[in-house]
Amino acid sequence: MQENTGSELDNWHDYRVESRKEIIALLRNIGEKNQLVTMLIRGQSEVCVTSIMAVEADTIYLDCSINSEQNRRIGAAGRISFETSLDKIRILFVADNGVQAATWDGRPAFRMALPDSMIRLQRREYYRMPTPVSNPVRAVIPMPFELGGGSNIFPLADISCGGIAILDNKLQLGNTIGNTYEGCKIELPEIGTVTTALRIRNSLDLTLLNSKTNRRLGCAFVDISRGNLANVQRYITKLERERNARLAGLG
């Protein structure tokens, strides 16, 4: 899972919830439905799962680990990112000042300040849309020195506001999860070129009917600008309209 950095949350500014009343209602609903909440500590060096025990005034109480050493590391972290879902809606928020040891209803717990804002993403915002096969969208990725330098072109398999999947049929990029490629350019027909860094999040080797191997790499956008993200959303909307027209027999 990708770390919810401050810049990533800024990319989702259109989906930001800033009403204190709404934030409290969302958090209480998450707790009442016993939704698991993922904590990313110290970047992505440690990932833990917790749940919301209670929300009171300006304070959230979270369940803590049975591992005392892990609790110590969580308490010492300066900033913690959280991700969960509610009714199939992705929820992101951050504890900028970390969490502190506490008790709730006689049980060990962590407490944190109520966040100033949260990000609430409907499925539409991160749903992956397949890209055309007959006229593939291309991603131009600069290659590092150890991979020969220069740049290579990769066709897209799908696209979302969170990233893209590319096909690496010549196995040029390797499959190292976490590798980041700066200055990548995605050429979106009728929209323009999107420039962003890409980080490999997953790798899947596919065996085709002709017995050849293709590699599908899932890539996340890293620090994508608002303008570039808006162009990605415009292109997804264009693809959806074209698909709907075909389904209606108008395409």
mmCIF file of C-alpha atoms in Angstrom:
data_model
loop_
_atom_site.group_PDB
_atom_site.id
_atom_site.type_symbol
_atom_site.label_atom_id
_atom_site.label_comp_id
_atom_site.label_asym_id
_atom_site.label_seq_id
_atom_site.Cartn_x
_atom_site.Cartn_y
_atom_site.Cartn_z
ATOM 1 C CA MET A 1 0.000 0.000 0.000
ATOM 2 C CA GLN A 2 1.240 3.453 -0.859
ATOM 3 C CA GLU A 3 2.134 5.824 1.954
ATOM 4 C CA ASN A 4 -0.335 8.680 2.336
ATOM 5 C CA THR A 5 2.125 11.536 2.210
ATOM 6 C CA GLY A 6 1.039 15.126 2.624
ATOM 7 C CA SER A 7 1.585 15.757 -1.070
ATOM 8 C CA GLU A 8 -0.521 12.721 -1.993
ATOM 9 C CA LEU A 9 -3.377 13.990 0.158
ATOM 10 C CA ASP A 10 -3.046 17.386 -1.529
ATOM 11 C CA ASN A 11 -3.619 15.637 -4.861
ATOM 12 C CA TRP A 12 -7.062 14.623 -3.583
ATOM 13 C CA HIS A 13 -8.037 18.143 -2.486
ATOM 14 C CA ASP A 14 -11.378 17.893 -4.297
ATOM 15 C CA TYR A 15 -12.351 15.019 -1.981
ATOM 16 C CA ARG A 16 -11.247 16.598 1.281
ATOM 17 C CA VAL A 17 -13.622 16.613 4.251
ATOM 18 C CA GLU A 18 -12.941 19.547 6.597
ATOM 19 C CA SER A 19 -16.170 19.794 8.579
ATOM 20 C CA ARG A 20 -15.407 18.823 12.190
ATOM 21 C CA LYS A 21 -18.917 17.416 12.599
ATOM 22 C CA GLU A 22 -18.552 15.273 9.465
ATOM 23 C CA ILE A 23 -15.078 14.056 10.459
ATOM 24 C CA ILE A 24 -16.376 12.925 13.859
ATOM 25 C CA ALA A 25 -19.369 11.202 12.245
ATOM 26 C CA LEU A 26 -17.116 9.362 9.752
ATOM 27 C CA LEU A 27 -14.688 8.200 12.450
ATOM 28 C CA ARG A 28 -17.484 7.039 14.764
ATOM 29 C CA ASN A 29 -19.111 5.154 11.907
ATOM 30 C CA ILE A 30 -15.808 3.428 11.118
ATOM 31 C CA GLY A 31 -15.495 2.437 14.769
ATOM 32 C CA GLU A 32 -19.089 1.241 15.116
ATOM 33 C CA LYS A 33 -18.726 -0.963 12.033
ATOM 34 C CA ASN A 34 -15.462 -2.416 13.399
ATOM 35 C CA GLN A 35 -13.595 -1.481 10.227
ATOM 36 C CA LEU A 36 -9.893 -2.296 10.333
ATOM 37 C CA VAL A 37 -7.609 0.734 10.037
ATOM 38 C CA THR A 38 -4.111 0.403 8.592
ATOM 39 C CA MET A 39 -1.355 2.499 10.163
ATOM 40 C CA LEU A 40 1.800 3.321 8.175
ATOM 41 C CA ILE A 41 4.617 4.159 10.548
ATOM 42 C CA ARG A 42 7.884 5.840 9.591
ATOM 43 C CA GLY A 43 7.017 5.989 5.922
ATOM 44 C CA GLN A 44 6.400 2.370 4.959
ATOM 45 C CA SER A 45 8.965 0.725 7.188
ATOM 46 C CA GLU A 46 6.230 -0.672 9.430
ATOM 47 C CA VAL A 47 2.557 -1.356 8.787
ATOM 48 C CA CYS A 48 0.118 -2.149 11.599
ATOM 49 C CA VAL A 49 -3.608 -2.749 11.829
ATOM 50 C CA THR A 50 -5.776 -1.118 14.481
ATOM 51 C CA SER A 51 -9.397 -0.115 15.057
ATOM 52 C CA ILE A 52 -11.173 2.942 16.423
ATOM 53 C CA MET A 53 -12.334 2.379 19.993
ATOM 54 C CA ALA A 54 -14.007 5.752 20.552
ATOM 55 C CA VAL A 55 -14.147 9.346 19.378
ATOM 56 C CA GLU A 56 -14.590 11.971 22.080
ATOM 57 C CA ALA A 57 -14.518 15.743 21.504
ATOM 58 C CA ASP A 58 -11.136 16.336 19.842
ATOM 59 C CA THR A 59 -9.602 12.944 20.617
ATOM 60 C CA ILE A 60 -9.624 9.554 18.888
ATOM 61 C CA TYR A 61 -8.856 6.385 20.857
ATOM 62 C CA LEU A 62 -7.267 3.512 18.923
ATOM 63 C CA ASP A 63 -6.661 -0.103 19.835
ATOM 64 C CA CYS A 64 -3.014 -0.920 20.498
ATOM 65 C CA SER A 65 -0.890 -3.974 19.826
ATOM 66 C CA ILE A 66 -0.344 -6.866 22.236
ATOM 67 C CA ASN A 67 3.360 -6.445 21.395
ATOM 68 C CA SER A 68 4.862 -3.925 23.814
ATOM 69 C CA GLU A 69 7.912 -3.260 21.615
ATOM 70 C CA GLN A 70 5.690 -2.492 18.640
ATOM 71 C CA ASN A 71 3.615 -0.156 20.825
ATOM 72 C CA ARG A 72 6.821 1.636 21.795
ATOM 73 C CA ARG A 73 7.756 2.162 18.141
ATOM 74 C CA ILE A 74 4.253 3.374 17.304
ATOM 75 C CA GLY A 75 4.321 5.833 20.193
ATOM 76 C CA ALA A 76 7.747 7.126 19.148
ATOM 77 C CA ALA A 77 6.713 7.765 15.537
ATOM 78 C CA GLY A 78 6.431 11.470 14.733
ATOM 79 C CA ARG A 79 3.810 11.121 12.000
ATOM 80 C CA ILE A 80 1.438 8.281 11.168
ATOM 81 C CA SER A 81 -0.713 7.795 8.071
ATOM 82 C CA PHE A 82 -4.025 5.911 8.229
ATOM 83 C CA GLU A 83 -6.115 4.197 5.594
ATOM 84 C CA THR A 84 -9.432 2.401 5.918
ATOM 85 C CA SER A 85 -12.715 1.999 4.057
ATOM 86 C CA LEU A 86 -16.348 2.614 4.861
ATOM 87 C CA ASP A 87 -19.137 1.251 2.661
ATOM 88 C CA LYS A 88 -16.563 0.664 -0.130
ATOM 89 C CA ILE A 89 -15.310 4.250 0.161
ATOM 90 C CA ARG A 90 -11.581 4.705 0.736
ATOM 91 C CA ILE A 91 -10.770 6.931 3.737
ATOM 92 C CA LEU A 92 -7.342 8.540 4.321
ATOM 93 C CA PHE A 93 -6.153 10.682 7.221
ATOM 94 C CA VAL A 94 -2.952 11.582 9.051
ATOM 95 C CA ALA A 95 -1.787 12.059 12.652
ATOM 96 C CA ASP A 96 0.795 14.796 12.113
ATOM 97 C CA ASN A 97 1.918 14.607 15.744
ATOM 98 C CA GLY A 98 1.701 10.856 16.067
ATOM 99 C CA VAL A 99 -0.177 9.000 18.821
ATOM 100 C CA GLN A 100 0.290 8.783 22.593
ATOM 101 C CA ALA A 101 -0.204 5.932 25.041
ATOM 102 C CA ALA A 102 -3.528 6.110 26.897
ATOM 103 C CA THR A 103 -6.333 3.986 28.299
ATOM 104 C CA TRP A 104 -9.958 3.654 27.245
ATOM 105 C CA ASP A 105 -12.579 1.906 29.346
ATOM 106 C CA GLY A 106 -9.774 0.390 31.396
ATOM 107 C CA ARG A 107 -7.958 -0.998 28.348
ATOM 108 C CA PRO A 108 -4.560 0.068 26.966
ATOM 109 C CA ALA A 109 -5.001 2.310 23.939
ATOM 110 C CA PHE A 110 -3.484 5.044 21.833
ATOM 111 C CA ARG A 111 -4.976 8.490 21.549
ATOM 112 C CA MET A 112 -4.518 11.046 18.791
ATOM 113 C CA ALA A 113 -5.873 14.467 18.001
ATOM 114 C CA LEU A 114 -8.872 14.716 15.709
ATOM 115 C CA PRO A 115 -7.459 15.359 12.205
ATOM 116 C CA ASP A 116 -8.145 18.739 10.624
ATOM 117 C CA SER A 117 -9.266 16.997 7.441
ATOM 118 C CA MET A 118 -9.812 13.586 5.868
ATOM 119 C CA ILE A 119 -9.893 12.336 2.293
ATOM 120 C CA ARG A 120 -12.978 10.407 1.225
ATOM 121 C CA LEU A 121 -12.640 8.697 -2.148
ATOM 122 C CA GLN A 122 -15.605 7.149 -3.883
ATOM 123 C CA ARG A 123 -14.831 4.063 -6.012
ATOM 124 C CA ARG A 124 -14.956 6.250 -9.132
ATOM 125 C CA GLU A 125 -11.899 8.223 -8.002
ATOM 126 C CA TYR A 126 -9.563 5.222 -7.968
ATOM 127 C CA TYR A 127 -11.314 2.734 -10.233
ATOM 128 C CA ARG A 128 -8.928 1.453 -12.905
ATOM 129 C CA MET A 129 -10.151 1.981 -16.461
ATOM 130 C CA PRO A 130 -8.798 -0.314 -19.217
ATOM 131 C CA THR A 131 -7.051 1.614 -21.987
ATOM 132 C CA PRO A 132 -7.600 0.911 -25.721
ATOM 133 C CA VAL A 133 -5.888 -2.156 -27.157
ATOM 134 C CA SER A 134 -6.120 -1.131 -30.820
ATOM 135 C CA ASN A 135 -4.464 2.254 -30.231
ATOM 136 C CA PRO A 136 -2.433 1.814 -27.021
ATOM 137 C CA VAL A 137 -1.684 4.687 -24.686
ATOM 138 C CA ARG A 138 2.078 4.995 -24.224
ATOM 139 C CA ALA A 139 4.226 5.706 -21.197
ATOM 140 C CA VAL A 140 7.764 6.937 -21.871
ATOM 141 C CA ILE A 141 9.972 5.966 -18.939
ATOM 142 C CA PRO A 142 13.572 7.221 -18.534
ATOM 143 C CA MET A 143 15.815 4.273 -17.785
ATOM 144 C CA PRO A 144 18.472 4.448 -15.034
ATOM 145 C CA PHE A 145 22.109 3.907 -15.909
ATOM 146 C CA GLU A 146 22.113 0.331 -14.561
ATOM 147 C CA LEU A 147 19.299 -0.526 -17.003
ATOM 148 C CA GLY A 148 21.079 0.955 -19.995
ATOM 149 C CA GLY A 149 20.039 4.612 -19.801
ATOM 150 C CA GLY A 150 17.952 6.392 -22.421
ATOM 151 C CA SER A 151 14.195 5.886 -22.319
ATOM 152 C CA ASN A 152 11.773 3.145 -23.318
ATOM 153 C CA ILE A 153 8.120 3.109 -24.339
ATOM 154 C CA PHE A 154 5.581 0.884 -22.602
ATOM 155 C CA PRO A 155 1.893 0.419 -23.498
ATOM 156 C CA LEU A 156 -0.667 0.963 -20.759
ATOM 157 C CA ALA A 157 -3.067 -1.761 -19.649
ATOM 158 C CA ASP A 158 -5.203 0.503 -17.473
ATOM 159 C CA ILE A 159 -5.259 3.872 -15.727
ATOM 160 C CA SER A 160 -6.737 5.384 -12.569
ATOM 161 C CA CYS A 161 -6.257 8.569 -10.591
ATOM 162 C CA GLY A 162 -3.823 6.655 -8.399
ATOM 163 C CA GLY A 163 -1.583 5.205 -11.078
ATOM 164 C CA ILE A 164 -1.259 3.043 -14.181
ATOM 165 C CA ALA A 165 -0.511 -0.539 -15.167
ATOM 166 C CA ILE A 166 2.008 -0.992 -17.963
ATOM 167 C CA LEU A 167 3.011 -4.004 -20.058
ATOM 168 C CA ASP A 168 6.723 -4.771 -20.088
ATOM 169 C CA ASN A 169 6.819 -7.543 -22.681
ATOM 170 C CA LYS A 170 10.594 -7.269 -23.111
ATOM 171 C CA LEU A 171 11.175 -7.383 -19.333
ATOM 172 C CA GLN A 172 13.153 -4.149 -19.471
ATOM 173 C CA LEU A 173 12.253 -2.769 -16.054
ATOM 174 C CA GLY A 174 12.779 -5.827 -13.913
ATOM 175 C CA ASN A 175 10.181 -6.514 -11.249
ATOM 176 C CA THR A 176 11.626 -4.853 -8.153
ATOM 177 C CA ILE A 177 8.746 -3.572 -6.038
ATOM 178 C CA GLY A 178 9.386 -0.032 -4.833
ATOM 179 C CA ASN A 179 11.594 1.125 -7.719
ATOM 180 C CA THR A 180 10.792 4.732 -8.635
ATOM 181 C CA TYR A 181 11.276 6.256 -12.094
ATOM 182 C CA GLU A 182 11.368 10.048 -12.333
ATOM 183 C CA GLY A 183 10.187 12.217 -15.212
ATOM 184 C CA CYS A 184 7.882 9.672 -16.859
ATOM 185 C CA LYS A 185 5.567 10.928 -19.604
ATOM 186 C CA ILE A 186 2.145 9.430 -20.334
ATOM 187 C CA GLU A 187 0.705 10.471 -23.692
ATOM 188 C CA LEU A 188 -3.085 10.724 -23.321
ATOM 189 C CA PRO A 189 -4.877 11.022 -26.695
ATOM 190 C CA GLU A 190 -6.869 14.261 -27.109
ATOM 191 C CA ILE A 191 -5.829 15.336 -23.599
ATOM 192 C CA GLY A 192 -2.068 15.869 -23.620
ATOM 193 C CA THR A 193 1.060 14.579 -21.934
ATOM 194 C CA VAL A 194 1.100 13.871 -18.201
ATOM 195 C CA THR A 195 4.481 14.059 -16.489
ATOM 196 C CA THR A 196 5.005 12.323 -13.148
ATOM 197 C CA ALA A 197 7.238 9.945 -11.244
ATOM 198 C CA LEU A 198 6.094 6.319 -11.146
ATOM 199 C CA ARG A 199 6.734 3.759 -8.413
ATOM 200 C CA ILE A 200 6.326 0.031 -9.053
ATOM 201 C CA ARG A 201 3.767 -1.398 -6.635
ATOM 202 C CA ASN A 202 3.159 -4.892 -7.999
ATOM 203 C CA SER A 203 4.360 -7.249 -10.718
ATOM 204 C CA LEU A 204 2.549 -10.076 -12.470
ATOM 205 C CA ASP A 205 4.018 -12.354 -15.149
ATOM 206 C CA LEU A 206 1.466 -13.463 -17.732
ATOM 207 C CA THR A 207 1.783 -16.399 -20.130
ATOM 208 C CA LEU A 208 0.074 -15.594 -23.434
ATOM 209 C CA LEU A 209 -1.680 -18.046 -25.752
ATOM 210 C CA ASN A 210 1.434 -18.141 -27.958
ATOM 211 C CA SER A 211 3.441 -19.217 -24.866
ATOM 212 C CA LYS A 212 5.288 -15.900 -24.740
ATOM 213 C CA THR A 213 5.632 -14.147 -21.399
ATOM 214 C CA ASN A 214 4.443 -10.629 -20.703
ATOM 215 C CA ARG A 215 4.887 -8.708 -17.477
ATOM 216 C CA ARG A 216 2.237 -6.408 -16.060
ATOM 217 C CA LEU A 217 3.590 -3.780 -13.676
ATOM 218 C CA GLY A 218 1.254 -1.798 -11.445
ATOM 219 C CA CYS A 219 2.694 1.698 -10.926
ATOM 220 C CA ALA A 220 1.596 4.427 -8.509
ATOM 221 C CA PHE A 221 1.842 8.131 -9.270
ATOM 222 C CA VAL A 222 4.363 9.857 -7.006
ATOM 223 C CA ASP A 223 3.943 13.577 -6.221
ATOM 224 C CA ILE A 224 1.780 14.120 -9.286
ATOM 225 C CA SER A 225 0.738 17.753 -9.712
ATOM 226 C CA ARG A 226 -2.875 18.858 -9.544
ATOM 227 C CA GLY A 227 -2.837 19.846 -13.205
ATOM 228 C CA ASN A 228 -1.523 16.469 -14.327
ATOM 229 C CA LEU A 229 -3.988 14.669 -12.067
ATOM 230 C CA ALA A 230 -6.834 16.708 -13.566
ATOM 231 C CA ASN A 231 -5.749 15.570 -17.048
ATOM 232 C CA VAL A 232 -5.763 11.938 -15.893
ATOM 233 C CA GLN A 233 -9.314 12.370 -14.590
ATOM 234 C CA ARG A 234 -10.374 14.004 -17.875
ATOM 235 C CA TYR A 235 -8.999 11.062 -19.825
ATOM 236 C CA ILE A 236 -10.748 8.522 -17.563
ATOM 237 C CA THR A 237 -14.009 10.414 -18.066
ATOM 238 C CA LYS A 238 -13.416 10.317 -21.849
ATOM 239 C CA LEU A 239 -12.870 6.547 -21.760
ATOM 240 C CA GLU A 240 -16.020 6.064 -19.681
ATOM 241 C CA ARG A 241 -18.088 8.083 -22.151
ATOM 242 C CA GLU A 242 -16.737 6.074 -25.084
ATOM 243 C CA ARG A 243 -17.432 2.791 -23.287
ATOM 244 C CA ASN A 244 -20.982 3.869 -22.391
ATOM 245 C CA ALA A 245 -21.606 4.900 -26.003
ATOM 246 C CA ARG A 246 -20.477 1.469 -27.237
ATOM 247 C CA LEU A 247 -22.705 -0.272 -24.691
ATOM 248 C CA ALA A 248 -25.632 1.847 -25.877
ATOM 249 C CA GLY A 249 -24.897 0.914 -29.495
ATOM 250 C CA LEU A 250 -23.912 4.455 -30.410
ATOM 251 C CA GLY A 251 -20.145 4.025 -30.714
#
